[in-house]
GROMACS .gro file of C-alpha atoms in nm:
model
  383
    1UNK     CA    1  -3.713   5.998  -8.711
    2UNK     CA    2  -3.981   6.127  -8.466
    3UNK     CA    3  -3.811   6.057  -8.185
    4UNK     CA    4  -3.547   6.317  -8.321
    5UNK     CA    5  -3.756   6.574  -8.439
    6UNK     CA    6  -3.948   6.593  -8.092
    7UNK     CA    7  -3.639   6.524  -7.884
    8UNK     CA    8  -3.710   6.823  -7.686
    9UNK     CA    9  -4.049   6.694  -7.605
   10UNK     CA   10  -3.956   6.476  -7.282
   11UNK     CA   11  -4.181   6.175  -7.208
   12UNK     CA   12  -4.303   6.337  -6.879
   13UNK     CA   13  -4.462   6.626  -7.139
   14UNK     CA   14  -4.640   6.392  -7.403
   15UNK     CA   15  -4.987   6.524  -7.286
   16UNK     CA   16  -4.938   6.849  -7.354
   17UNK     CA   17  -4.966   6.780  -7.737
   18UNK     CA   18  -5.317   6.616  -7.673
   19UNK     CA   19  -5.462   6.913  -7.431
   20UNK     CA   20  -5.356   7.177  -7.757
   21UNK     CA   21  -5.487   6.943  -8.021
   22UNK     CA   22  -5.810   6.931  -7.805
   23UNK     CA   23  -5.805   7.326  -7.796
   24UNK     CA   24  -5.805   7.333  -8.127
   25UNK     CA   25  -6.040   7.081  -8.220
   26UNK     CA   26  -6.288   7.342  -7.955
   27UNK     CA   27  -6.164   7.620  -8.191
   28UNK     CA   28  -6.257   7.430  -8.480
   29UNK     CA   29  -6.606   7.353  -8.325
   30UNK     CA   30  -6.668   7.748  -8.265
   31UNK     CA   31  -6.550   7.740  -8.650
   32UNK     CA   32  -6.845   7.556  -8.763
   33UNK     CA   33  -7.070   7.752  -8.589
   34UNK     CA   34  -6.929   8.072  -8.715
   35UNK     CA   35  -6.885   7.946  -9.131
   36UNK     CA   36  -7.286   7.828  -9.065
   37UNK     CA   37  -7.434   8.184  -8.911
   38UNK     CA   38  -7.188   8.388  -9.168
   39UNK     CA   39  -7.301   8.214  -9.461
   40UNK     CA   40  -7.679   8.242  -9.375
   41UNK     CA   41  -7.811   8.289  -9.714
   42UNK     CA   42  -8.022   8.606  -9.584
   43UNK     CA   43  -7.711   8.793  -9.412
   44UNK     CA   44  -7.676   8.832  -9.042
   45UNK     CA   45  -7.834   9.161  -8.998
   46UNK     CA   46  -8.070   9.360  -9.211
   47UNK     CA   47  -8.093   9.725  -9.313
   48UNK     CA   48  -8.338   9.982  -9.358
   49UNK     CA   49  -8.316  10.325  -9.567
   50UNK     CA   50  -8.457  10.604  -9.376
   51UNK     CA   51  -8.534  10.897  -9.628
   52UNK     CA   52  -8.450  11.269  -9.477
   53UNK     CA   53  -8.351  11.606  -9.512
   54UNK     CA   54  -8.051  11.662  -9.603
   55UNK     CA   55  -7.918  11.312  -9.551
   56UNK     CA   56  -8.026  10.946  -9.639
   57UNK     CA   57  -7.973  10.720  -9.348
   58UNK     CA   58  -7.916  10.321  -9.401
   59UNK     CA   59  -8.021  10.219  -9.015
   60UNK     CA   60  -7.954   9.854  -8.894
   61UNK     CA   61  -8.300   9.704  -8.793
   62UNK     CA   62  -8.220   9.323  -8.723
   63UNK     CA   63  -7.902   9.191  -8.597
   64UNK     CA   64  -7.962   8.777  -8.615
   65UNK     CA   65  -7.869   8.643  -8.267
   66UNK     CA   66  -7.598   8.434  -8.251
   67UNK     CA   67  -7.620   8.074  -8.107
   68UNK     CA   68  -7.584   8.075  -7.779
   69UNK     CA   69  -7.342   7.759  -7.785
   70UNK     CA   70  -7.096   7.979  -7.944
   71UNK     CA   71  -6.953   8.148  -7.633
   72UNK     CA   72  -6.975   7.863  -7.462
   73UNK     CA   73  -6.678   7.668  -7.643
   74UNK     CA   74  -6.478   7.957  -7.677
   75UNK     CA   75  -6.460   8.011  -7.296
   76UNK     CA   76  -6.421   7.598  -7.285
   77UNK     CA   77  -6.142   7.610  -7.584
   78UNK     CA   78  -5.973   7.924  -7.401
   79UNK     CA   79  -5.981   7.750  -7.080
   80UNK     CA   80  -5.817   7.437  -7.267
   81UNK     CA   81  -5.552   7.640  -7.347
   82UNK     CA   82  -5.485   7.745  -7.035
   83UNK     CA   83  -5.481   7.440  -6.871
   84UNK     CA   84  -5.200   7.334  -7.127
   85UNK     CA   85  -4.982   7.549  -6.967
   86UNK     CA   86  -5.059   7.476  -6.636
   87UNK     CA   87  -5.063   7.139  -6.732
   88UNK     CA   88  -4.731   7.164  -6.854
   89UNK     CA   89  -4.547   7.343  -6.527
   90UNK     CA   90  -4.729   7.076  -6.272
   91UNK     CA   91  -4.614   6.786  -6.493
   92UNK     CA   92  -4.253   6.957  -6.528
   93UNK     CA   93  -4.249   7.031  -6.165
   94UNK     CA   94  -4.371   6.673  -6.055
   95UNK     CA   95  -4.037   6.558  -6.268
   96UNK     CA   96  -3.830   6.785  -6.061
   97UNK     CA   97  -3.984   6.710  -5.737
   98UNK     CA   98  -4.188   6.398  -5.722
   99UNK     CA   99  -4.518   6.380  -5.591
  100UNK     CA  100  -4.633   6.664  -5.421
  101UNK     CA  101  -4.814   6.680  -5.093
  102UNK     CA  102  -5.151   6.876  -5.113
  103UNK     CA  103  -5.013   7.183  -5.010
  104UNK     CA  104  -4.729   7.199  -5.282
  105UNK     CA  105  -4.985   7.130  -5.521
  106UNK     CA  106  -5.195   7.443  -5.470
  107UNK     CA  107  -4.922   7.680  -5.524
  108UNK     CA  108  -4.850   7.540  -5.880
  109UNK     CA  109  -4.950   7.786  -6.131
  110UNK     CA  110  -4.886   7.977  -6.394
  111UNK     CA  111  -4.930   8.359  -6.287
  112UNK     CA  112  -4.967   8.664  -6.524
  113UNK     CA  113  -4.804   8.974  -6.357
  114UNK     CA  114  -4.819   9.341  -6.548
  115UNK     CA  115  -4.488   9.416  -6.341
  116UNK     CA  116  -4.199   9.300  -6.219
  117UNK     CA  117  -4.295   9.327  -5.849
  118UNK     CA  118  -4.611   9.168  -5.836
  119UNK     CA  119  -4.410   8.875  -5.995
  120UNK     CA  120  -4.104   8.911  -5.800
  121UNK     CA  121  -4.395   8.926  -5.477
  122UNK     CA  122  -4.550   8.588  -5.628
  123UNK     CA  123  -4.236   8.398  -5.641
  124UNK     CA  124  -4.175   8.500  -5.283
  125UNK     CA  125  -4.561   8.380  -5.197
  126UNK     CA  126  -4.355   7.996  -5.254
  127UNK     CA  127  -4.075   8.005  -5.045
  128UNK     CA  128  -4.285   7.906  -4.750
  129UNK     CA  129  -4.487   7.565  -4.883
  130UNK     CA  130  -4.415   7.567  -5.253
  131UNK     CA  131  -4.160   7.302  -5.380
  132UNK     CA  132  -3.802   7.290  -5.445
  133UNK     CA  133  -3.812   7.376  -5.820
  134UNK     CA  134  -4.055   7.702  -5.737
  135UNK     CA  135  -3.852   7.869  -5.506
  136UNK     CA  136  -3.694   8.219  -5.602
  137UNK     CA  137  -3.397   8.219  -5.873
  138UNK     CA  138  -3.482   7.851  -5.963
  139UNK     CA  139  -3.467   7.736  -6.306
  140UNK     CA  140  -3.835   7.705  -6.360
  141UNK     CA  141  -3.905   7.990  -6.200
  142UNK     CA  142  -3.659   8.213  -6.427
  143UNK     CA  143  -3.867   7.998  -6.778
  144UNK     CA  144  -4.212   8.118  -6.600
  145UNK     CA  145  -4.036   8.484  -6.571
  146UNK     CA  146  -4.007   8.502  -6.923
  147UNK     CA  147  -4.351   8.424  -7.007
  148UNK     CA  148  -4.503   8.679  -6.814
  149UNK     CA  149  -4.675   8.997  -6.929
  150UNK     CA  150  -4.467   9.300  -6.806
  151UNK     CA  151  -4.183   9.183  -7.073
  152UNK     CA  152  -4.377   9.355  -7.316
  153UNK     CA  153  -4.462   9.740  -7.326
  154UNK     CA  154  -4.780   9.666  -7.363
  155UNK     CA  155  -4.869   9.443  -7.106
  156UNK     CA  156  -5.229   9.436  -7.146
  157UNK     CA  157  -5.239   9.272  -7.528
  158UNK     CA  158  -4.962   9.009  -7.371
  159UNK     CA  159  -5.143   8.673  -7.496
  160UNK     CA  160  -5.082   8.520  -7.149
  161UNK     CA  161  -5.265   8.850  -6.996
  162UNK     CA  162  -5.578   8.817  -7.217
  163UNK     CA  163  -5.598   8.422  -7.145
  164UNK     CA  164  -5.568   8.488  -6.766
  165UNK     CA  165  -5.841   8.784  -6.861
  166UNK     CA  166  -6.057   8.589  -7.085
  167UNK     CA  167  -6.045   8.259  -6.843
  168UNK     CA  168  -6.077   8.458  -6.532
  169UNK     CA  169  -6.388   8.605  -6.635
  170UNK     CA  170  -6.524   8.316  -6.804
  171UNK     CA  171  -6.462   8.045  -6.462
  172UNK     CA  172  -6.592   8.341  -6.227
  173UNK     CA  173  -6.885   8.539  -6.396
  174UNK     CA  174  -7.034   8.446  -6.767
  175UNK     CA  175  -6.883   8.286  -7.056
  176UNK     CA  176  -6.701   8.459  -7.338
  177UNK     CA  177  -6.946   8.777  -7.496
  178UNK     CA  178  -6.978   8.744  -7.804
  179UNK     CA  179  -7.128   8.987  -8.101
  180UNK     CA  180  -7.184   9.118  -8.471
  181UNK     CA  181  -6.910   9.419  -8.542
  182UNK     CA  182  -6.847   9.625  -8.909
  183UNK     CA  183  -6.477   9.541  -8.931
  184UNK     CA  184  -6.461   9.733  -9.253
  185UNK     CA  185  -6.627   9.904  -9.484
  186UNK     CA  186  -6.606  10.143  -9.804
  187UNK     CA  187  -6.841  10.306 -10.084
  188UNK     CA  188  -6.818  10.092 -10.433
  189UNK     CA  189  -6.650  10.386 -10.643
  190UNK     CA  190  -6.384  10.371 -10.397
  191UNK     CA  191  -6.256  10.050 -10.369
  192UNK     CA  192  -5.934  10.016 -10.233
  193UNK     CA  193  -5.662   9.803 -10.331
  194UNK     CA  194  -5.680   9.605  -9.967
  195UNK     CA  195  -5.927   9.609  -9.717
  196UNK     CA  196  -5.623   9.613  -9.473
  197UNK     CA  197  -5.591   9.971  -9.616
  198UNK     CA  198  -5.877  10.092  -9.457
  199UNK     CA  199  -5.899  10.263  -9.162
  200UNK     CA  200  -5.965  10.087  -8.895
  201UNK     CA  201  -6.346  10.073  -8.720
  202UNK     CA  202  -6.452  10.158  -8.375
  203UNK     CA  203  -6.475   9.792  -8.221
  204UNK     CA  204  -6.818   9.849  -8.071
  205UNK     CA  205  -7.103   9.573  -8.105
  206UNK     CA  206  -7.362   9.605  -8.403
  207UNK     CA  207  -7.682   9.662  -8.253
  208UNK     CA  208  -8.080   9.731  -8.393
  209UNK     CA  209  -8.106  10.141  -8.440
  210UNK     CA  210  -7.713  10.198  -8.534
  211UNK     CA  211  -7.673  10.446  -8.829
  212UNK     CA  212  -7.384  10.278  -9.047
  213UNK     CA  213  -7.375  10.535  -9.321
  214UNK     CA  214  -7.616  10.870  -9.434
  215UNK     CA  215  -7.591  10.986  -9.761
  216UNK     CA  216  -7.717  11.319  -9.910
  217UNK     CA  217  -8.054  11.315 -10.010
  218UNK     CA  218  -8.134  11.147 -10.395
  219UNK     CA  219  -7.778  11.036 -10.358
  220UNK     CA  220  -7.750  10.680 -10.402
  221UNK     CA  221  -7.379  10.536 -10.310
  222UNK     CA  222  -7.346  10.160 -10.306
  223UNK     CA  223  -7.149  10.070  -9.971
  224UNK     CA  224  -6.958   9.733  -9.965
  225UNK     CA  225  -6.964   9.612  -9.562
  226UNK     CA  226  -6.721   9.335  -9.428
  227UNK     CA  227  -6.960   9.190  -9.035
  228UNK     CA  228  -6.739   9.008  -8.836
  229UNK     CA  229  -6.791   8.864  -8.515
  230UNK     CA  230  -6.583   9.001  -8.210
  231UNK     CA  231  -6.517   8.927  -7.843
  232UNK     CA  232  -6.520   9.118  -7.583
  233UNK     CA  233  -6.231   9.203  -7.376
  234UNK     CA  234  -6.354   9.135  -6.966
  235UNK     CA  235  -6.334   9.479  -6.855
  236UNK     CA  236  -6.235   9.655  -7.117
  237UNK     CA  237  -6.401   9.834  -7.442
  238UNK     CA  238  -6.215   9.617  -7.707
  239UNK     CA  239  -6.389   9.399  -7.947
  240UNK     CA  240  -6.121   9.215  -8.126
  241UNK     CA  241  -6.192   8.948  -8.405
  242UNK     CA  242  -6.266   8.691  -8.221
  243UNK     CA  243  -6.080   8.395  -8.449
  244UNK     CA  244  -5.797   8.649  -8.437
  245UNK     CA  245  -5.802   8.704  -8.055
  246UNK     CA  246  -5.833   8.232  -8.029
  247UNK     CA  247  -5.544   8.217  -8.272
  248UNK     CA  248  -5.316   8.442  -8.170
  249UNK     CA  249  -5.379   8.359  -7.743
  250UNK     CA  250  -5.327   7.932  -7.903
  251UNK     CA  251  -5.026   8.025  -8.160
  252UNK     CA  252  -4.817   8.144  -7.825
  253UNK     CA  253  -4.919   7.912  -7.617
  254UNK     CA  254  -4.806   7.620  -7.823
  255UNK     CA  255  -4.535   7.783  -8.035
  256UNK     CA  256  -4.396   7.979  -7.733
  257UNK     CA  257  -4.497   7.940  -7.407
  258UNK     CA  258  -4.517   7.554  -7.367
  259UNK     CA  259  -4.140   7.495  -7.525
  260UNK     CA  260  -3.997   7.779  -7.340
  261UNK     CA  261  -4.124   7.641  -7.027
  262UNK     CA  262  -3.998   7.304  -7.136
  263UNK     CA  263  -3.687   7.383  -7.234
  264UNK     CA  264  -3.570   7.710  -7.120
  265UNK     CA  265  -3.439   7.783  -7.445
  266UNK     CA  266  -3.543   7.968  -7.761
  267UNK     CA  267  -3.851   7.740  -7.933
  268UNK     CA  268  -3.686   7.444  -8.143
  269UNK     CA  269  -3.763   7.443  -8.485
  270UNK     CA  270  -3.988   7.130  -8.461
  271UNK     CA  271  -4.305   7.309  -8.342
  272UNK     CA  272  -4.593   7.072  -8.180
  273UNK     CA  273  -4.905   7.014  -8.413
  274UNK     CA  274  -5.209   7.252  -8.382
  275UNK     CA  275  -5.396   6.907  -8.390
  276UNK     CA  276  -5.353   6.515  -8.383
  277UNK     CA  277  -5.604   6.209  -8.357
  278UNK     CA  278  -5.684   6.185  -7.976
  279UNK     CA  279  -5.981   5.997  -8.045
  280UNK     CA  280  -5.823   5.663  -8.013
  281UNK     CA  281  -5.544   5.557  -7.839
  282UNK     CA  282  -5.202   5.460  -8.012
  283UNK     CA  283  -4.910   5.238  -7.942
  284UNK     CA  284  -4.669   5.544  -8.015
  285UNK     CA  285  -4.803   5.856  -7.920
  286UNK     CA  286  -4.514   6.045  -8.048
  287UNK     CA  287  -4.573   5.876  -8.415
  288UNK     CA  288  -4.915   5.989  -8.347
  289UNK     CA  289  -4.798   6.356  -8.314
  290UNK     CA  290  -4.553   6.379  -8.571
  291UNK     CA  291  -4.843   6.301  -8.781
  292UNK     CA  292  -5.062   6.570  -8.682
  293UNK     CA  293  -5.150   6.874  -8.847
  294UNK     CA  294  -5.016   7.203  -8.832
  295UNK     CA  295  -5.285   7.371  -9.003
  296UNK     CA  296  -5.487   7.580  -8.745
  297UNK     CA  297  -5.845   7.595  -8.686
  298UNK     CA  298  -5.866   7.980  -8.759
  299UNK     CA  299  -5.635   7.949  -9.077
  300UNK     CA  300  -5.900   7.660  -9.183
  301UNK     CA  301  -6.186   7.905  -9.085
  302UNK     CA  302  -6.054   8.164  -9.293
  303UNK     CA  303  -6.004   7.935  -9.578
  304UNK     CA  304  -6.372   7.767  -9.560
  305UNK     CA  305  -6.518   8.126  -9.527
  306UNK     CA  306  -6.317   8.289  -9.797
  307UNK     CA  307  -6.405   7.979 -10.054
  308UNK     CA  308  -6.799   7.970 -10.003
  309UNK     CA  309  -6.798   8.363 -10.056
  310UNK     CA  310  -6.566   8.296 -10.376
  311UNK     CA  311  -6.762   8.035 -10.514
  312UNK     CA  312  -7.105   8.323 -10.476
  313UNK     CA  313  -6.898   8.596 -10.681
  314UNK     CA  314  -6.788   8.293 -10.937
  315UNK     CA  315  -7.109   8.197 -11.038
  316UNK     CA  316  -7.190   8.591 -11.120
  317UNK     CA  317  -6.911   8.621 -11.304
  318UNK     CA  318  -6.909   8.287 -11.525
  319UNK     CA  319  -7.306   8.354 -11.562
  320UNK     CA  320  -7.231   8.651 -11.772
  321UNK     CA  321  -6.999   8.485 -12.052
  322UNK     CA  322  -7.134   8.386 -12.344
  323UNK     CA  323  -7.208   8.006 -12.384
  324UNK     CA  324  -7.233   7.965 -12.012
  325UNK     CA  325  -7.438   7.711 -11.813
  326UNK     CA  326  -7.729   7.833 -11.556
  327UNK     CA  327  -7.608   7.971 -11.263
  328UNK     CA  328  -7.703   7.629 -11.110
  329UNK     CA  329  -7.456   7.404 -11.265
  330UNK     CA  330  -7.207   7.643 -11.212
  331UNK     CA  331  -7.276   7.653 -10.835
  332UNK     CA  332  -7.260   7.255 -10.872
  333UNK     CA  333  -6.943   7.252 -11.055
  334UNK     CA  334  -6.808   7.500 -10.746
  335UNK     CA  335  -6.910   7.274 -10.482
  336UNK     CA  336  -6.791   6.977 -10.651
  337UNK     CA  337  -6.456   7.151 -10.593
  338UNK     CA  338  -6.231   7.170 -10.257
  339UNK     CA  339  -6.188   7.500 -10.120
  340UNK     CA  340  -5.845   7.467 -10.252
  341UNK     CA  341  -5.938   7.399 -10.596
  342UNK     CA  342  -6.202   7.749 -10.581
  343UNK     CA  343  -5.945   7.956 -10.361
  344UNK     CA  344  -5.665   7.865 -10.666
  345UNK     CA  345  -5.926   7.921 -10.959
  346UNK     CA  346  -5.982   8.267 -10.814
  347UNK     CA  347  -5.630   8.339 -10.771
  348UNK     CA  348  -5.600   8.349 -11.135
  349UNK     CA  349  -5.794   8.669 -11.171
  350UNK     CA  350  -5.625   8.984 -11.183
  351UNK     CA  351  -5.744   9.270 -10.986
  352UNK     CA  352  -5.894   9.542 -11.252
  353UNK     CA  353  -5.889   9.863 -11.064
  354UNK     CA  354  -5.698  10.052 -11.311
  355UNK     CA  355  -5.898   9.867 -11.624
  356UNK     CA  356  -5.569   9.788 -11.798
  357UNK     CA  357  -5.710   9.626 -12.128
  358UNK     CA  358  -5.442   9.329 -12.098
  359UNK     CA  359  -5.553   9.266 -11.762
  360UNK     CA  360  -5.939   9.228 -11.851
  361UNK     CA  361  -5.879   9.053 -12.129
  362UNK     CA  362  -5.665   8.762 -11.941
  363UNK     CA  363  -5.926   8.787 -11.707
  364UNK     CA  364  -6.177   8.710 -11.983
  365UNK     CA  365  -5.984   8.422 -12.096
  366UNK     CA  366  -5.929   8.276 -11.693
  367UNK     CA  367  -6.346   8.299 -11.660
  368UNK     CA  368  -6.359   8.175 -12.007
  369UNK     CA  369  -6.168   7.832 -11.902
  370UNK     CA  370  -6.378   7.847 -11.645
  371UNK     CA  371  -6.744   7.865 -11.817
  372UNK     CA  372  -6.599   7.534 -12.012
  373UNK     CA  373  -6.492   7.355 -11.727
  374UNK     CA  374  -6.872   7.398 -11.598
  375UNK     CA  375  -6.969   7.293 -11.922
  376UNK     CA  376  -6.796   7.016 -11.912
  377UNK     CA  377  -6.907   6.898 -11.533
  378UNK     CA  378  -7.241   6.935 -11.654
  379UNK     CA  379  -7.175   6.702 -11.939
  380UNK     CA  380  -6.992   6.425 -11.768
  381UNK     CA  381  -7.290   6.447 -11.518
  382UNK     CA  382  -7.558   6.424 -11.810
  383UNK     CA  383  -7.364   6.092 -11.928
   0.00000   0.00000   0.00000
C-alpha cells in the first residue's frame, strides 16, 4: 500500500523525505526553546508605570534576552530546507544526466528571480557548461520556472524569495535576528470576540524605554498584551512571527515545491510527512515514511503553548467553585493531562461576552465537572 500512495516519489528522490523531516525536527528544536522562554513563570519583559500629567505611561523596562542558540537553528533549520530543494533538482538532474563532471555540478541550483528576465537570463547562464536537462525550454527547467518568485504579484513574500533571503543572509553575514514583538493587544473592557480582529501592530522589536500604552491620569485601564517572538526580514523592516514565517517557508517547500519539481504536475494528494524516524536506519524506507507524521512542528508549538497557558486560566477558574481543591491539585490534575485532554476540556466553555444567563450557567456546570474530576485525581492519588 505504500508503494502506491508514494508512487510519485521515485527511488532516486527517497532522501528528500529525510532532509524535510530533519528540518522539522530543527523547527521543533527552536520550539522547545521558544515554549521554555514564553512560559517563564516571571514573563519575558517587565513594565513600569510612570505617573504624569495628563497621561499615565506603562514603559517597558526589561526585555529578557533570548538564548542565543535560538537563531542559530533557525538559520540551520532554514538552511535545511533549502538544501531539500536543491537536494531534490541535483538528485533529479543526476537521473536525467548521470554523473556530472565538476563543472556541471556548479551550475545546479535552484535560483529565485523577482522577474521573468533575470530568470529567462539565468537559464541562458547554462547553455554553455550546464547539463542536458538545464538547458533553456527543458522539462526541468520549465518545473523550476514555476517555482520561482515573479509568478506571484508580490514577489517579495514568495516563500522561495524569503528562504533565498533568510539563507543568503544567514551563510554570508549573521544568523537569523531574532526578538520580543506586541503582536496584539487590547484594554480588558474591550475584549474582542478574536484577537485576529484586532488591528494589526507595527512589527518593530520590543525594546527597554518603549511606551506601550498612556492612560489619563487616575485612570486605571487593565490592558491584556499577546509578546510574540519575530524575525527579521534581511534587509527589510518586517518582523513576522517567526513560527509563522518557518511554517509557512517548510509547508511550500514540501507540499509544493519538492513535488512540483518532481513531477511537473499539480501536488498528488499523498503529501510527504513533516517528520519520520531518521534516527535509525530501516529495511524499507518508504514504510518508514508512510509512517511519519504529518503534524508540523509549529502546529505542535502552537498546541504546547496554547495548553500550558490554558491549564494557568483553569486553575483560576476551578479555584473559585465551591467545594474545590487548592489551586495545587488542580494544577496536578492539569498536568496529569495531555495537551489534548486540557485543549478539549477548555473547548467546552462558552465564550460569555454578551453574559447570556444560559451560557454562564453551562459554563458553571462544564467547570463544575471539572472541580470533581480534580477531586477525584486527588483522591485516587491519596489511596
Amino acid at each position: 500500500m505504500t508503494t502506491i500512495e508514494y508512487n510519485w516519489l521515485p527511488d532516486h528522490q527517497l532522501g528528500v523525505a529525510a532532509t524535510l523531516s530533519h528540518a522539522d525536527e530543527l523547527i521543533g528544536q527552536v520550539s522547545d526553546l521558544l515554549f521554555a522562554y514564553q512560559t517563564r513563570p516571571d514573563g519575558i519583559f517587565e513594565l513600569e508605570e510612570q505617573i504624569g500629567c495628563p497621561n499615565t505611561r506603562t514603559v517597558v523596562t526589561r526585555v529578557v534576552p533570548l538564548p542565543k542558540k535560538m537563531p542559530l537553528l533557525v538559520a540551520d533549520a532554514l538552511v535545511a530546507l533549502r538544501g531539500a530543494l536543491e537536494h531534490a533538482l541535483f538528485a533529479e538532474v543526476e537521473f536525467r544526466d548521470g554523473a556530472l563532471d565538476e563543472k556541471a555540478a556548479r551550475v545546479v541550483e535552484i535560483p529565485a528571480s523577482h522577474k521573468a528576465e533575470d530568470f529567462e537570463s539565468w537559464a541562458r547562464g547554462r547553455v554553455k557548461n550546464g547539463p542536458a536537462s538545464l538547458q533553456p525550454s527543458s522539462e526541468l527547467v520549465r518545473r523550476i520556472q514555476g517555482l520561482q518568485p515573479f509568478n506571484r504579484k508580490d514577489a517579495e513574500n514568495h516563500p522561495l524569495a524569503r528562504l533565498v533571503l533568510h539563507t543568503n543572509h544567514a551563510k554570508h553575514r549573521t544568523p537569523a535576528v531574532t526578538a520580543v514583538r506586541i503582536a496584539a493587544m487590547y484594554q480588558e473592557d474591550q475584549r474582542p470576540h478574536s484577537v485576529r480582529d484586532l488591528p494589526p501592530r507595527p512589527e518593530v522589536p520590543l525594546c527597554a524605554g518603549d511606551v506601550i500604552a498612556e492612560t489619563p491620569f487616575g485612570q486605571r485601564v487593565p490592558v491584556a498584551l499577546f509578546p510574540t517572538i519575530g524575525i527579521n526580514r534581511p534587509g527589510t523592516d518586517r518582523w513576522p512571527i517567526l513560527m509563522t514565517e518557518l511554517d509557512e517557508i517548510s509547508h511550500w517547500i514540501r507540499t509544493q515545491a519538492v513535488p512540483r519539481l518532481i513531477t511537473g504536475t499539480e501536488p498528488p494528494e499523498i503529501v510527504l510527512p513533516t517528520r519520520y524516524n531518521i534516527s535509525v536506519g530501516h529495511e524499507d524506507e518508504r514504510d518508514a515514511i508512510a509512517a511519519g507524521s504529518v503534524v508540523t512542528a509549529a502546529e505542535r508549538h502552537q498546541q504546547r503553548l496554547g495548553a500550558a497557558f490554558v491549564r494557568i486560566d483553569l486553575v483560576d477558574m476551578i479555584a473559585q467553585m465551591d467545594g474545590s481543591p487548592g489551586s495545587e491539585q488542580i494544577s496536578a490534575w492539569l498536568t496529569h493531562l495531555t495537551d489534548d485532554e486540557v485543549l478539549e476540556r477548555m473547548s467546552r466553555l462558552s465564550a460569555t461576552e454578551t453574559y447570556d444567563s444560559d451560557v454562564m450557567m453551562r459554563n458553571c456546570e462544564v467547570l463544575e465537572g471539572m472541580r470533581d474530576e480534580a477531586l477525584a485525581f486527588g483522591k485516587d492519588n491519596a489511596d
